[in-house]
PDB file of C-alpha atoms in Angstrom:
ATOM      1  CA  UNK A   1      81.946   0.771  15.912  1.00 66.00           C
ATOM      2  CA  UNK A   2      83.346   3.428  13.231  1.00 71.00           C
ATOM      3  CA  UNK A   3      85.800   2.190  11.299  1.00 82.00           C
ATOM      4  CA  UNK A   4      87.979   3.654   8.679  1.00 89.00           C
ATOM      5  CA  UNK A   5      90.069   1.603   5.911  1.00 92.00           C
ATOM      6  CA  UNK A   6      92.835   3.002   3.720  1.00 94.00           C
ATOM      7  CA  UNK A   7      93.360   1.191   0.611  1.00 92.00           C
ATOM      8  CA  UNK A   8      96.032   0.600  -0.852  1.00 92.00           C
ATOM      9  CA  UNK A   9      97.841  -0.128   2.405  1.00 93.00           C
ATOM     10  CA  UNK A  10     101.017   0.554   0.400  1.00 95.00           C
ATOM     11  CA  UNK A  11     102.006   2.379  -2.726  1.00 95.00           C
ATOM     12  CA  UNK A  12     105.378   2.570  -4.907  1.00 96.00           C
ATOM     13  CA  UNK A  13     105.174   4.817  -8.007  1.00 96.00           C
ATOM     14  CA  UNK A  14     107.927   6.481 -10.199  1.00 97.00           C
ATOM     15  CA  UNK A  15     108.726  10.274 -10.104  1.00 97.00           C
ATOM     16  CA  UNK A  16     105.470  12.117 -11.985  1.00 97.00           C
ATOM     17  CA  UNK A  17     102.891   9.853 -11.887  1.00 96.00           C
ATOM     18  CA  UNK A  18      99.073  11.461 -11.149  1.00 97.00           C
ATOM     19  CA  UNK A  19      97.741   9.230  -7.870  1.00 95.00           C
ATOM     20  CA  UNK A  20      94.748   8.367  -5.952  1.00 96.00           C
ATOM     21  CA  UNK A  21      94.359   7.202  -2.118  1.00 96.00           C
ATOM     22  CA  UNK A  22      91.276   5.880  -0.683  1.00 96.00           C
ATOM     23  CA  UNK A  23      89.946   6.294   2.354  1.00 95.00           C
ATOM     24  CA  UNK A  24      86.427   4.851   3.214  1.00 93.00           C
ATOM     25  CA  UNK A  25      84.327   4.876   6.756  1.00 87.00           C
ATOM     26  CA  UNK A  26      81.181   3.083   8.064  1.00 84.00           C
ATOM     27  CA  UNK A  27      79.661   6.252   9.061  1.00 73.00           C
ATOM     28  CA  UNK A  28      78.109   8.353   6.893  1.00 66.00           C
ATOM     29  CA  UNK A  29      76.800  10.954   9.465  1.00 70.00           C
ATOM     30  CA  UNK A  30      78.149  14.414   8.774  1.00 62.00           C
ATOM     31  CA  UNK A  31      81.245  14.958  10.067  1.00 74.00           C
ATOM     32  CA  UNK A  32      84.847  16.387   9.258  1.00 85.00           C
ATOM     33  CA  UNK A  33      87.065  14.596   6.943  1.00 89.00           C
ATOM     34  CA  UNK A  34      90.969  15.472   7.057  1.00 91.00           C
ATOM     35  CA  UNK A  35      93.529  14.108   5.151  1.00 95.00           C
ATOM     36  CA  UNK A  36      96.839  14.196   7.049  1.00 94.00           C
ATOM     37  CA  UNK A  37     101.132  13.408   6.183  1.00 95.00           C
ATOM     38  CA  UNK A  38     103.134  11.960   8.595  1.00 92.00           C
ATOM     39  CA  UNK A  39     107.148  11.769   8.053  1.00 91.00           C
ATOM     40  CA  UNK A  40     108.508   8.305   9.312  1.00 86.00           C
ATOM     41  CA  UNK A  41     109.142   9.368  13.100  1.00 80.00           C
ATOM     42  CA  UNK A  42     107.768  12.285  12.977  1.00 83.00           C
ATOM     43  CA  UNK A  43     104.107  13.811  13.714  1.00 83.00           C
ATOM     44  CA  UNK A  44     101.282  15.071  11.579  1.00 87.00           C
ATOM     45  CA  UNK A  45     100.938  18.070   9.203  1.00 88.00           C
ATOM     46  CA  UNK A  46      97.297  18.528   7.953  1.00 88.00           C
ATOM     47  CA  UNK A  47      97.039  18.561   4.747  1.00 94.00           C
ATOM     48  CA  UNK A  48      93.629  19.165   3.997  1.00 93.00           C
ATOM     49  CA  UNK A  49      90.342  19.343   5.627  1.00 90.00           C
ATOM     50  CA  UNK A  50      86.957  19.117   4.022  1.00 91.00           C
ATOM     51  CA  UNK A  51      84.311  19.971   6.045  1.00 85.00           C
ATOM     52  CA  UNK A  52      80.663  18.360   6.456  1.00 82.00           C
ATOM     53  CA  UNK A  53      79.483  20.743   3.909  1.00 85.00           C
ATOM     54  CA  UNK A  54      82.014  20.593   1.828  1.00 89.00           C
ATOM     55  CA  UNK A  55      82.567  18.114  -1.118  1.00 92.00           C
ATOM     56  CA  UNK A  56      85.931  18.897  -2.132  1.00 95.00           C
ATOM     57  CA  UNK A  57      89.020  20.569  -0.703  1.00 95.00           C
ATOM     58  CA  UNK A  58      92.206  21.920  -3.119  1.00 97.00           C
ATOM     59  CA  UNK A  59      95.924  22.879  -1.930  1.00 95.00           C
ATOM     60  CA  UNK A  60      98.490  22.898  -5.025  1.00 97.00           C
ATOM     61  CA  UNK A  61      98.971  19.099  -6.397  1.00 97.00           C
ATOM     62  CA  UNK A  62      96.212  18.019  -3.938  1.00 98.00           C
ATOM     63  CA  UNK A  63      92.911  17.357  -4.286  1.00 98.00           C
ATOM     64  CA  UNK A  64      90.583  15.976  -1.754  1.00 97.00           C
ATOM     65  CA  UNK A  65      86.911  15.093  -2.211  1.00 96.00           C
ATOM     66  CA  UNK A  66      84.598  13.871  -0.473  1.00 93.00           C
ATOM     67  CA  UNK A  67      81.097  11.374  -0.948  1.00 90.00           C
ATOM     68  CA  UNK A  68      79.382  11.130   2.131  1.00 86.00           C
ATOM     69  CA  UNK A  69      76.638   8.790   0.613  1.00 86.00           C
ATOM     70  CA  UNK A  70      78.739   6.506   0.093  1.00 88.00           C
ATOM     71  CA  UNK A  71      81.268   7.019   2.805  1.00 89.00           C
ATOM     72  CA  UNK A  72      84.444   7.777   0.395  1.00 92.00           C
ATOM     73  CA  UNK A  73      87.314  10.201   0.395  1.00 94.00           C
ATOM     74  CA  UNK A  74      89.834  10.199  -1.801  1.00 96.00           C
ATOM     75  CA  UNK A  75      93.274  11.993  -2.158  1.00 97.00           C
ATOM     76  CA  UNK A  76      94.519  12.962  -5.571  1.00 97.00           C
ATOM     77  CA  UNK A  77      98.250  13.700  -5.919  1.00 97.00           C
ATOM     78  CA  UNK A  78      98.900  15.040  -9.464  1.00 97.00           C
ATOM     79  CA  UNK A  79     102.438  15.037 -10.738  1.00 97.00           C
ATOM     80  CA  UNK A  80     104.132  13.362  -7.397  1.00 97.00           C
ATOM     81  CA  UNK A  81     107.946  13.654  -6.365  1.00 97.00           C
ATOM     82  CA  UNK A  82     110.182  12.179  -4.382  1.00 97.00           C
ATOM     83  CA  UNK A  83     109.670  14.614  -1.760  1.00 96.00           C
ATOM     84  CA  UNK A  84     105.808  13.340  -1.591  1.00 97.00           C
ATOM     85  CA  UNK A  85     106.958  10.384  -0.177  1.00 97.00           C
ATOM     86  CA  UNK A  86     105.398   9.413   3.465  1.00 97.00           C
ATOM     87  CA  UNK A  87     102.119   7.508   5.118  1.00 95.00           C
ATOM     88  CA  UNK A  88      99.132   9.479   4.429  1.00 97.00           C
ATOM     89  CA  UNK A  89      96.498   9.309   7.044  1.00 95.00           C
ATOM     90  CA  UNK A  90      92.722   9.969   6.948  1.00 94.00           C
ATOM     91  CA  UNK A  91      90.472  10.879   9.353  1.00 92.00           C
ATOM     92  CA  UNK A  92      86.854  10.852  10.121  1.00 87.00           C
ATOM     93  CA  UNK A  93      85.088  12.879  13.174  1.00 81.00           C
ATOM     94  CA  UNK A  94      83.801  16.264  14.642  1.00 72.00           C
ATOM     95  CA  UNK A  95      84.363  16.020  18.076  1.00 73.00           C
ATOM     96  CA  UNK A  96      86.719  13.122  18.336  1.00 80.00           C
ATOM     97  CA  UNK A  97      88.499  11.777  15.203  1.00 86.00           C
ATOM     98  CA  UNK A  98      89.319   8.154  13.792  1.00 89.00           C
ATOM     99  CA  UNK A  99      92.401   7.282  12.060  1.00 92.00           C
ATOM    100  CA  UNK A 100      92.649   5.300   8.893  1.00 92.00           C
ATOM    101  CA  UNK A 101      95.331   2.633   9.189  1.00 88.00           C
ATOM    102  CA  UNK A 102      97.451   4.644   6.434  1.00 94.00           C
ATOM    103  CA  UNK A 103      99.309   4.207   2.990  1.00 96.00           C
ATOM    104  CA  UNK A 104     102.751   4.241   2.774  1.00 95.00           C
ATOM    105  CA  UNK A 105     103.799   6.047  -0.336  1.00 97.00           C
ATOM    106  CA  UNK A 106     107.274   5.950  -1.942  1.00 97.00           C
ATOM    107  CA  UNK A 107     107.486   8.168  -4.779  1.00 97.00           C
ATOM    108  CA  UNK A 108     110.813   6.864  -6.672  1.00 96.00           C
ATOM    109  CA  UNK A 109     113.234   9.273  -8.202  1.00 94.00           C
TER     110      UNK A 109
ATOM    111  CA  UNK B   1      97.684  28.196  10.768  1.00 65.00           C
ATOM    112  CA  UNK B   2      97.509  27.333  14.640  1.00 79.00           C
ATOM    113  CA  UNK B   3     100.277  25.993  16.566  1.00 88.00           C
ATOM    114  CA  UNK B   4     100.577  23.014  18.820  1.00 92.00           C
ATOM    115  CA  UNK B   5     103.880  22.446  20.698  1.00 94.00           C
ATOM    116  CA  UNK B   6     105.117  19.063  23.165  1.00 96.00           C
ATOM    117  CA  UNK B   7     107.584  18.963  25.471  1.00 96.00           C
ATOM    118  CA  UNK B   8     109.695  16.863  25.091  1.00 96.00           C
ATOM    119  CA  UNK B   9     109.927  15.560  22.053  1.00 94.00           C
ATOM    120  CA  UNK B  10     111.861  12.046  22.763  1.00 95.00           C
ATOM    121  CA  UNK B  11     112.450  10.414  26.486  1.00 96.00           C
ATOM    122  CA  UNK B  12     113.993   7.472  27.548  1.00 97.00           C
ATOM    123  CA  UNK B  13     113.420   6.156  30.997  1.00 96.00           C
ATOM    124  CA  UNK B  14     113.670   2.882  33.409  1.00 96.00           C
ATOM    125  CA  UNK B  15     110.866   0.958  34.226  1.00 97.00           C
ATOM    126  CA  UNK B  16     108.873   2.057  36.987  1.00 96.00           C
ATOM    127  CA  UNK B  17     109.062   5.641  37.000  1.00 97.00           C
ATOM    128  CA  UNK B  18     106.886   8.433  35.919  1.00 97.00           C
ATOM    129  CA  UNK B  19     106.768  10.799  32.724  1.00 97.00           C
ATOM    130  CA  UNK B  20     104.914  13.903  32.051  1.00 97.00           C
ATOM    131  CA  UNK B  21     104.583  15.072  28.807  1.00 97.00           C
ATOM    132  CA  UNK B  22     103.274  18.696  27.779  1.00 97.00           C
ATOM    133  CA  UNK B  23     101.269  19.581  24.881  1.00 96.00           C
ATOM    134  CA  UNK B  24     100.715  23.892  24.389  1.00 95.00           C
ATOM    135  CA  UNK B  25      98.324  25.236  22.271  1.00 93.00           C
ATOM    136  CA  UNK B  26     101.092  28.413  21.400  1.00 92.00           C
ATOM    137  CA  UNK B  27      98.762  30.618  19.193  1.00 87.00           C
ATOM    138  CA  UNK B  28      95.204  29.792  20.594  1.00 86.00           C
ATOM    139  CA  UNK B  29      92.832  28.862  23.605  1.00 88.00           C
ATOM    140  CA  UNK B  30      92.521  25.441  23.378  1.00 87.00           C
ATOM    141  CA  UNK B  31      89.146  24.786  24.798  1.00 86.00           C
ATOM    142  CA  UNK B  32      89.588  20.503  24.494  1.00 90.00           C
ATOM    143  CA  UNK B  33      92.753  19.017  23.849  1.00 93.00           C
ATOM    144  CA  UNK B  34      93.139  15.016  22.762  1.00 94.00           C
ATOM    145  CA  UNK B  35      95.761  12.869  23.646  1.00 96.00           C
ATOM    146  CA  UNK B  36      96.713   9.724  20.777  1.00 95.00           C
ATOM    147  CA  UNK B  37      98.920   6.640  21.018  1.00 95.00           C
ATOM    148  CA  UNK B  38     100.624   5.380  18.219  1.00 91.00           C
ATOM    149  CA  UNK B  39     102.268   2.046  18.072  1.00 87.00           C
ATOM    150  CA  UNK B  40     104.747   1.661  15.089  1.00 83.00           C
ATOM    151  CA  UNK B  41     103.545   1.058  11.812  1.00 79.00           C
ATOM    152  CA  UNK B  42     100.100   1.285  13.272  1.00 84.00           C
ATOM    153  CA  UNK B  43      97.499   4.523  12.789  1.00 86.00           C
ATOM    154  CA  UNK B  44      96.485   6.991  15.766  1.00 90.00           C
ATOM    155  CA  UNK B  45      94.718   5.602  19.028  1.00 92.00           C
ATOM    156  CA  UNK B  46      92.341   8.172  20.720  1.00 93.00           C
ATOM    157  CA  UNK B  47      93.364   7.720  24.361  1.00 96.00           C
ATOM    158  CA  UNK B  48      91.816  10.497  25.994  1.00 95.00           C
ATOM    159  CA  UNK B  49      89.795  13.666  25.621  1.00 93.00           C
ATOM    160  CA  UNK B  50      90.119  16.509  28.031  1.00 91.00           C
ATOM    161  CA  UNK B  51      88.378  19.592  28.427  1.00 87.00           C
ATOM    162  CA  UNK B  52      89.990  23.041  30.392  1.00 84.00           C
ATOM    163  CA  UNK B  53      88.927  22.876  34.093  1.00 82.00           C
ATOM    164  CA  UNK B  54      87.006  19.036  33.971  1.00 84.00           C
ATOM    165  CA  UNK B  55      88.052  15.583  33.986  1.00 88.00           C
ATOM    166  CA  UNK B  56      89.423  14.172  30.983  1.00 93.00           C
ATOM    167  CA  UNK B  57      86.921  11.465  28.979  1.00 94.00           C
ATOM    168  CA  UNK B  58      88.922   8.252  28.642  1.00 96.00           C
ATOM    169  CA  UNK B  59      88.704   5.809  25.817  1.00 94.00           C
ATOM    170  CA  UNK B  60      87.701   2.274  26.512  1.00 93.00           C
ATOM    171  CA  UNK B  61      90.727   0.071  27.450  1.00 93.00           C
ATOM    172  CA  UNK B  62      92.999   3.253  28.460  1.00 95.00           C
ATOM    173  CA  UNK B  63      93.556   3.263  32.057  1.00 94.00           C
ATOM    174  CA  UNK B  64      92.656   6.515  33.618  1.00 93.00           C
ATOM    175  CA  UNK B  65      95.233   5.750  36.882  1.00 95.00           C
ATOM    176  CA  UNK B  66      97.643   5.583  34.652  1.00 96.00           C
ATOM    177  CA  UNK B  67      97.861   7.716  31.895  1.00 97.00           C
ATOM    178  CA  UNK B  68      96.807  10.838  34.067  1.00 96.00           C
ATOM    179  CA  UNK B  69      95.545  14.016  32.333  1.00 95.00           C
ATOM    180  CA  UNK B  70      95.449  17.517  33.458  1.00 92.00           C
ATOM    181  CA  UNK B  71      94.362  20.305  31.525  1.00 90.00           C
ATOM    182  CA  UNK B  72      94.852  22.962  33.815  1.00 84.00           C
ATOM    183  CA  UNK B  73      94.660  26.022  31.450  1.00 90.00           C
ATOM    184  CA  UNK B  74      93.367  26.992  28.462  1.00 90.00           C
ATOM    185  CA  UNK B  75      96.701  26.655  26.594  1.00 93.00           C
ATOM    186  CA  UNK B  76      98.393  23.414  28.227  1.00 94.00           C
ATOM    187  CA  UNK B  77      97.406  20.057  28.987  1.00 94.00           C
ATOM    188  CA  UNK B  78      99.919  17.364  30.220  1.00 96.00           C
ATOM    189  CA  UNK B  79      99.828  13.889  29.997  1.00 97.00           C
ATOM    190  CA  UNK B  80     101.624  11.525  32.707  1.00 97.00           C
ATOM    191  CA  UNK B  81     102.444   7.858  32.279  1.00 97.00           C
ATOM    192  CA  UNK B  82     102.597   6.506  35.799  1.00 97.00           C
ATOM    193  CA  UNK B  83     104.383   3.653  36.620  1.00 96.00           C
ATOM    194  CA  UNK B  84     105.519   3.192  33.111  1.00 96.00           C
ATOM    195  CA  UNK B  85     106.605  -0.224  31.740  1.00 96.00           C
ATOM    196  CA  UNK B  86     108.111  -1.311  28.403  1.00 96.00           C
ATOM    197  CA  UNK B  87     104.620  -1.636  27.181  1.00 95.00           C
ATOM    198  CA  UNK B  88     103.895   1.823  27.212  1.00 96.00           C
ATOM    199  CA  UNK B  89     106.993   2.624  24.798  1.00 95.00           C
ATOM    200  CA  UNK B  90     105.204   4.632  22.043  1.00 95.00           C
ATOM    201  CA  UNK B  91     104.460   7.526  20.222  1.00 94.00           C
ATOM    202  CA  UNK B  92     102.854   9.845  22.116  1.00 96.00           C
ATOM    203  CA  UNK B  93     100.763  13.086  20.086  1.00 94.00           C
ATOM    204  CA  UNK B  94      98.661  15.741  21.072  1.00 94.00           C
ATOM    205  CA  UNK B  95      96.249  17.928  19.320  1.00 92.00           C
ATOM    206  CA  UNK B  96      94.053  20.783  19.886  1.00 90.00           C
ATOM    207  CA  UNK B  97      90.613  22.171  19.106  1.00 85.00           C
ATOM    208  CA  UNK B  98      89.137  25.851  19.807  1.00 78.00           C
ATOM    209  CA  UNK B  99      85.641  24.523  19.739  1.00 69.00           C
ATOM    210  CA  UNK B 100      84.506  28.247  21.631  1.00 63.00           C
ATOM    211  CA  UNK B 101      84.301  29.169  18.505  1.00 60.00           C
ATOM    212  CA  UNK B 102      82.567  26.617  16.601  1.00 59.00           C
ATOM    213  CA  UNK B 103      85.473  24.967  15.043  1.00 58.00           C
ATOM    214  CA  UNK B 104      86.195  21.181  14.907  1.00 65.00           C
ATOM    215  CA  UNK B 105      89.465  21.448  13.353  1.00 74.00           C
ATOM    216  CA  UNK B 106      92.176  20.126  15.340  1.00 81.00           C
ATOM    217  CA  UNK B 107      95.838  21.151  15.061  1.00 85.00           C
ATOM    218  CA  UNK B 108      98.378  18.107  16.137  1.00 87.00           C
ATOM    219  CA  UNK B 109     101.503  18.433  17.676  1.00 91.00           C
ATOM    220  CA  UNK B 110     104.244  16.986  16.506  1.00 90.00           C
ATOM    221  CA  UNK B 111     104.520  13.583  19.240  1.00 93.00           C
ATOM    222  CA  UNK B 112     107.000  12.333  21.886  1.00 95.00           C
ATOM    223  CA  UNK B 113     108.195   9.283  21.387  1.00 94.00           C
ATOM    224  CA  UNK B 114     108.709   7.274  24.842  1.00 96.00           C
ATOM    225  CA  UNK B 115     110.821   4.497  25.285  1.00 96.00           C
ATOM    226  CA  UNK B 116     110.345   2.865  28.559  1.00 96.00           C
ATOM    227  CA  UNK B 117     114.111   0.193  29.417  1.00 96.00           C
TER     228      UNK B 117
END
């Protein structure tokens, strides 16, 4: 069974800092990786997708890369803000996608 | 980028009766459409996987009699919770895929959250 972990599970930081999220799956087959935001109550917005052939993906302060030897993603906030604060969510799949268990991220002012 | 509406966005109802919930692709065909469960402070649950004009592909544990799917056109596919008990309170999100034209991207609504008294 595919499973994908999100480490750390939860993340406090102040204003400014330059971050990293994990996100790591047991299958390294080619597929889609997607990093997503989710606002407490509130549904997804995609913030980046990296396709199979893709290694890395860039959208202002993010970064996303990915290392599908060894079945890593990671997210790379530079200069956060308050306003970066929310779970960020991975996701691994082509046809049908699985959800990392998330990390909670409170950017303090 | 693509657009993925639901309808409605937060219901409340008694146990035992029936909600539908609509998810519209507003900007594209959607040619599958995925339905997701999430239980708080837990990640996305595939539930189902339904493709315009066939039956929808149900993940293990979901129970197809009562989480009924119908994607009946290429821009809407509704979910229905039959029956619905206090278990089933969740959040509820959609998301769509135009893979006619070779692309696995999928574009998420933005969820219903149920709450079954």
């Amino acid at each position: 069974k595919q499973e994908v972990t999100q480490i750390p599970a939860a993340l406090s930081v102040p204003e400014g800092e330059n971050l990293v999220l994990n996100c790591s799956f047991t299958d390294s087959a080619i597929y889609n990786l997607q990093w997503f935001r989710q606002d407490p109550g509130k549904g997804l917005t995609s913030l980046l997708l990296i396709q199979s052939s893709q290694r890395e993906q860039t959208s202002g302060r993010l970064n996303a890369s990915l290392d599908k030897s060894s079945g890593r993603s990671t997210l790379y906030i530079a200069a956060s803000q308050p306003g970066d604060s929310a779970t960020y969510l991975c996701a691994h799949g082509t046809y049908k996608y699985i959800f990392g268990t998330g990390t909670r991220l409170k950017v303090l002012a | 980028g693509a657009v993925v509406s639901q309808h409605p966005s937060r219901v409340i109802c008694k146990s035992g009766t029936s909600v539908k919930i609509e998810c519209r692709s507003l900007d594209f065909q959607a040619t599958t459409m995925f339905w997701y469960r999430q239980f708080p402070k837990q990640s996305l649950m595939l539930m189902a996987t339904s493709n315009e004009g066939s039956k929808a592909t149900y993940e293990q544990g979901v129970e197809k009699d009562k989480f009924l799917i119908n994607h009946a056109s290429l821009t809407l596919s509704t979910l229905t919770v039959t029956s619905a008990h206090p278990e089933d309170s969740s959040f509820y999100i959609c998301s769509a895929s135009d893979l006619g034209r070779g692309e696995a991207t999928q574009y998420f609504g933005p969820g219903t959250r149920l709450l079954v008294l």
